[in-house]
XYZ file of C-alpha atoms in Angstrom:
295
model
C 0.133 0.044 0.184
C 2.917 2.599 0.710
C 4.380 1.400 -2.321
C 1.211 2.323 -4.462
C 0.811 5.556 -2.827
C 4.460 6.832 -3.441
C 4.071 6.145 -7.056
C 0.628 7.586 -7.267
C 2.203 10.761 -5.595
C 5.242 10.864 -8.128
C 3.084 10.854 -11.134
C 1.166 13.630 -9.691
C 4.396 15.670 -9.107
C 5.533 14.832 -12.738
C 2.416 16.077 -14.280
C 2.277 19.491 -12.139
C 6.046 19.999 -13.308
C 5.359 19.242 -16.812
C 2.361 21.539 -16.827
C 4.467 24.371 -15.742
C 7.151 24.089 -17.954
C 4.534 24.000 -21.048
C 3.022 27.038 -19.446
C 6.506 28.985 -19.246
C 7.270 27.860 -22.792
C 4.026 29.219 -24.199
C 3.546 32.472 -22.363
C 6.163 34.646 -24.769
C 5.219 32.970 -28.127
C 1.843 34.933 -29.060
C 1.425 35.826 -32.351
C 1.305 39.782 -31.760
C 3.946 41.391 -33.578
C 2.845 44.833 -33.254
C 6.551 45.453 -31.424
C 8.689 44.584 -34.221
C 9.679 46.937 -36.757
C 8.727 45.335 -40.317
C 11.256 47.585 -42.314
C 14.240 46.925 -40.016
C 13.479 43.635 -37.985
C 14.129 45.219 -34.709
C 11.853 45.930 -31.606
C 10.534 49.519 -31.660
C 7.201 51.669 -31.079
C 4.102 52.031 -33.351
C 5.181 51.305 -36.758
C 3.681 53.305 -39.446
C 1.558 51.879 -42.284
C 3.097 50.490 -45.366
C 2.211 52.297 -48.606
C -0.562 50.592 -50.711
C 1.536 49.568 -53.344
C 3.783 46.755 -53.199
C 4.964 46.647 -57.092
C 4.854 48.408 -60.093
C 3.204 47.456 -63.394
C 5.443 47.505 -66.661
C 5.009 50.984 -68.334
C 5.716 50.342 -72.206
C 2.713 47.998 -72.585
C 0.128 50.468 -69.918
C -0.540 52.827 -73.062
C -3.025 51.750 -75.461
C -2.017 51.698 -79.125
C -4.845 54.164 -80.147
C -3.022 56.358 -77.392
C -0.059 56.082 -78.752
C -0.807 56.852 -82.635
C -2.431 60.026 -81.253
C 0.265 61.182 -79.135
C 2.451 60.317 -81.973
C 0.683 61.315 -85.051
C 3.657 60.902 -87.485
C 4.361 56.960 -86.770
C 1.630 55.688 -88.892
C 3.606 57.122 -91.645
C 6.515 55.174 -90.697
C 7.111 51.638 -92.431
C 5.678 48.675 -90.940
C 8.744 47.153 -89.132
C 10.003 51.014 -87.881
C 6.471 51.614 -86.550
C 6.350 48.415 -84.543
C 9.625 49.306 -83.197
C 8.657 52.786 -82.070
C 5.243 51.791 -80.627
C 7.319 49.287 -78.473
C 8.945 52.209 -76.648
C 12.221 51.827 -75.079
C 12.276 50.715 -71.132
C 14.080 52.706 -68.769
C 17.155 51.040 -67.227
C 16.609 50.487 -63.364
C 18.196 48.236 -61.023
C 14.944 47.475 -58.985
C 11.620 47.107 -60.996
C 9.538 47.109 -58.026
C 10.890 50.572 -57.019
C 10.988 52.289 -60.136
C 10.289 51.561 -63.932
C 10.025 53.790 -67.024
C 9.544 53.753 -70.671
C 9.937 56.314 -73.697
C 8.636 56.718 -77.278
C 10.019 59.299 -80.076
C 8.302 59.625 -83.629
C 10.209 61.687 -86.034
C 7.674 63.230 -88.874
C 7.726 65.744 -91.851
C 5.984 68.236 -89.709
C 7.153 67.775 -85.972
C 9.148 65.383 -83.567
C 7.106 64.151 -80.332
C 8.470 62.453 -77.475
C 6.478 60.480 -74.656
C 8.121 58.898 -71.539
C 6.485 57.451 -68.286
C 7.909 57.127 -65.250
C 6.841 55.605 -62.312
C 8.480 55.462 -58.825
C 7.604 53.565 -55.642
C 8.442 55.087 -52.601
C 9.216 53.369 -49.294
C 10.178 55.165 -46.307
C 12.732 53.132 -43.942
C 12.030 55.235 -40.776
C 9.473 53.064 -39.136
C 7.837 56.316 -37.497
C 6.953 57.731 -41.166
C 4.928 56.150 -43.377
C 5.586 55.323 -46.964
C 2.922 57.508 -48.102
C 4.208 60.104 -45.966
C 7.583 60.109 -47.666
C 6.040 59.676 -51.041
C 4.303 63.208 -50.350
C 7.521 64.553 -49.357
C 8.978 63.531 -52.448
C 6.434 64.684 -54.460
C 6.429 67.953 -52.944
C 10.085 68.544 -53.701
C 8.992 68.111 -57.724
C 6.430 70.408 -57.373
C 8.732 73.003 -56.123
C 11.051 72.484 -58.562
C 8.389 73.568 -60.783
C 7.989 76.489 -59.251
C 4.585 75.631 -57.719
C 3.545 76.464 -54.258
C 3.347 72.767 -52.714
C -0.330 71.302 -52.344
C -0.245 71.099 -48.529
C -2.764 71.511 -46.281
C -3.297 75.250 -45.071
C -1.492 76.464 -42.256
C -1.675 79.315 -39.747
C 1.633 81.044 -40.863
C 1.435 84.257 -42.973
C 0.993 84.031 -46.719
C 4.317 83.336 -48.393
C 5.230 84.202 -52.195
C 7.775 81.631 -52.273
C 7.411 77.728 -52.456
C 7.643 76.034 -48.855
C 10.796 73.649 -48.699
C 10.239 70.001 -48.578
C 10.602 68.078 -45.341
C 11.995 65.174 -47.039
C 15.550 63.911 -48.689
C 15.625 65.868 -51.705
C 14.842 63.497 -54.953
C 16.194 63.390 -58.562
C 14.815 66.455 -60.356
C 12.485 65.917 -63.174
C 13.931 66.626 -66.478
C 12.228 69.539 -68.149
C 10.562 70.779 -64.916
C 11.164 74.511 -63.904
C 13.370 75.603 -61.199
C 11.581 78.043 -58.714
C 11.633 81.573 -59.905
C 11.390 84.889 -57.845
C 8.064 86.622 -58.008
C 7.940 88.531 -61.088
C 11.038 87.037 -62.957
C 11.721 84.881 -65.605
C 13.332 81.437 -64.441
C 15.009 78.754 -66.345
C 14.345 75.080 -66.684
C 16.493 71.984 -67.580
C 15.380 70.113 -70.176
C 16.906 67.235 -72.108
C 20.004 68.014 -73.961
C 21.195 70.440 -71.155
C 19.234 73.325 -72.555
C 17.249 75.796 -70.670
C 13.708 76.890 -71.110
C 12.099 79.981 -70.477
C 9.373 79.979 -67.550
C 7.375 82.790 -66.156
C 6.264 82.966 -62.253
C 2.429 82.641 -62.316
C 0.725 86.208 -62.455
C 3.840 87.501 -64.199
C 2.728 89.400 -67.659
C 4.107 87.435 -70.364
C 7.147 88.572 -72.079
C 5.926 86.649 -75.503
C 3.149 85.154 -77.664
C 4.426 81.812 -76.689
C 3.983 81.283 -73.451
C 0.533 79.332 -72.363
C -2.804 81.441 -72.488
C -4.592 82.017 -69.215
C -5.556 78.664 -67.777
C -2.987 76.877 -69.392
C -0.066 77.880 -67.334
C 1.631 75.452 -64.822
C -0.875 74.687 -62.271
C -1.964 72.557 -59.283
C -4.350 69.857 -60.397
C -7.201 68.791 -58.291
C -9.009 65.916 -60.072
C -6.064 63.478 -60.675
C -4.547 61.168 -57.701
C -4.223 62.164 -54.175
C -2.550 65.389 -55.484
C -1.314 66.511 -58.991
C 0.162 69.364 -60.882
C 0.752 69.930 -64.581
C 4.187 71.788 -65.741
C 4.051 73.522 -69.269
C 7.789 74.760 -70.314
C 8.861 76.054 -73.633
C 12.100 75.603 -74.811
C 14.604 76.339 -77.471
C 15.425 73.177 -79.217
C 17.877 74.740 -82.257
C 18.635 77.872 -83.488
C 15.169 78.713 -85.059
C 12.723 75.996 -83.531
C 11.106 75.600 -79.947
C 9.975 72.548 -78.277
C 6.914 72.643 -75.500
C 7.355 69.795 -72.720
C 4.273 69.112 -70.840
C 4.647 67.003 -67.774
C 1.543 65.708 -65.572
C 2.824 64.574 -62.207
C 0.720 63.155 -59.713
C 0.941 60.850 -56.534
C -1.560 57.865 -55.864
C -0.526 56.501 -52.219
C 3.002 55.717 -52.307
C 3.661 55.946 -55.831
C 4.395 58.949 -58.130
C 3.693 59.009 -61.676
C 5.208 61.329 -64.405
C 3.915 61.521 -67.938
C 6.086 63.964 -69.884
C 4.992 64.764 -73.427
C 6.863 67.040 -76.022
C 6.589 68.347 -79.552
C 9.267 70.236 -81.294
C 7.743 71.445 -84.897
C 10.210 71.510 -87.814
C 9.113 74.454 -89.308
C 10.949 78.038 -88.255
C 8.703 80.242 -86.025
C 5.861 77.523 -85.288
C 4.940 77.225 -81.637
C 3.605 73.998 -80.245
C 0.235 74.335 -79.284
C -0.144 74.151 -75.305
C -4.000 73.284 -75.299
C -3.466 69.936 -77.484
C -0.168 68.788 -75.788
C -1.867 69.174 -72.202
C -5.226 67.700 -73.120
C -3.346 64.370 -74.474
C -0.943 64.424 -71.405
C -4.089 64.606 -69.292
C -6.020 62.035 -70.914
C -3.070 59.728 -70.624
C -2.480 60.591 -66.764
C -6.268 59.852 -65.962
C -6.096 56.550 -67.931
C -2.702 55.572 -65.534
C -4.550 56.814 -62.488
C -7.369 54.561 -62.999
C -4.996 51.509 -64.088
C -3.419 52.021 -60.302
C -6.923 52.250 -58.674
C -7.925 48.784 -60.376
């Protein structure tokens, strides 16, 4: 009887020790990972939300054939093989296609040369306290300021200023063809492909020439495209007697920044590309791309 009682007591003791050990092992193995920084893999405080987009779609195939033919009108007169090559576009060389991609098209014709390019940039914040979308807005604001436009940020109580507010983020690569900020009432310059300089006028400044965009078509912010957007219209000297107009439409949707750049250079001396036509075509393509990102 004593041996049986001893065995029963030993079994109960072993069971209690096992239960305690299991409870200790499971107490720290929960699935809640809110204290882990997904961007750095270290324990941290509250983690900012990641951006909506994790990848980018291929840009060369994102423009419908009919749209390309409309924006590159001289392409229809090219031989079939050359036309197909132009319409395929040339993909930009990037190191990470999940972070940045681009594509460019060029069509030479007897009346004008047209250029079209797309750039998609997915912005990622490596600061766990700053969301991808917030960082993307900082990059976008830098581009908007480079175009000589006041950043489209929420109104503040500070006194109105005639100069663009500086971006709080790290500087991003400037847009080719985007204008540099100009002091009020002065003529600024813009960098364009080939290292040439384009003439641009600060908002509200009288036009020095008849070639500047008419009222309502000047460089401006847009309210009906993406989260925030702007349009930049620049007239640049393209040669000794010809001029090139470059229209850029830039918009941000969550943590992606999209740039549509459309340019025309007439071959006839003294002819100036029409702002309204170029802007309308660039806007239509930008609207289509915004819809694609929303799918």
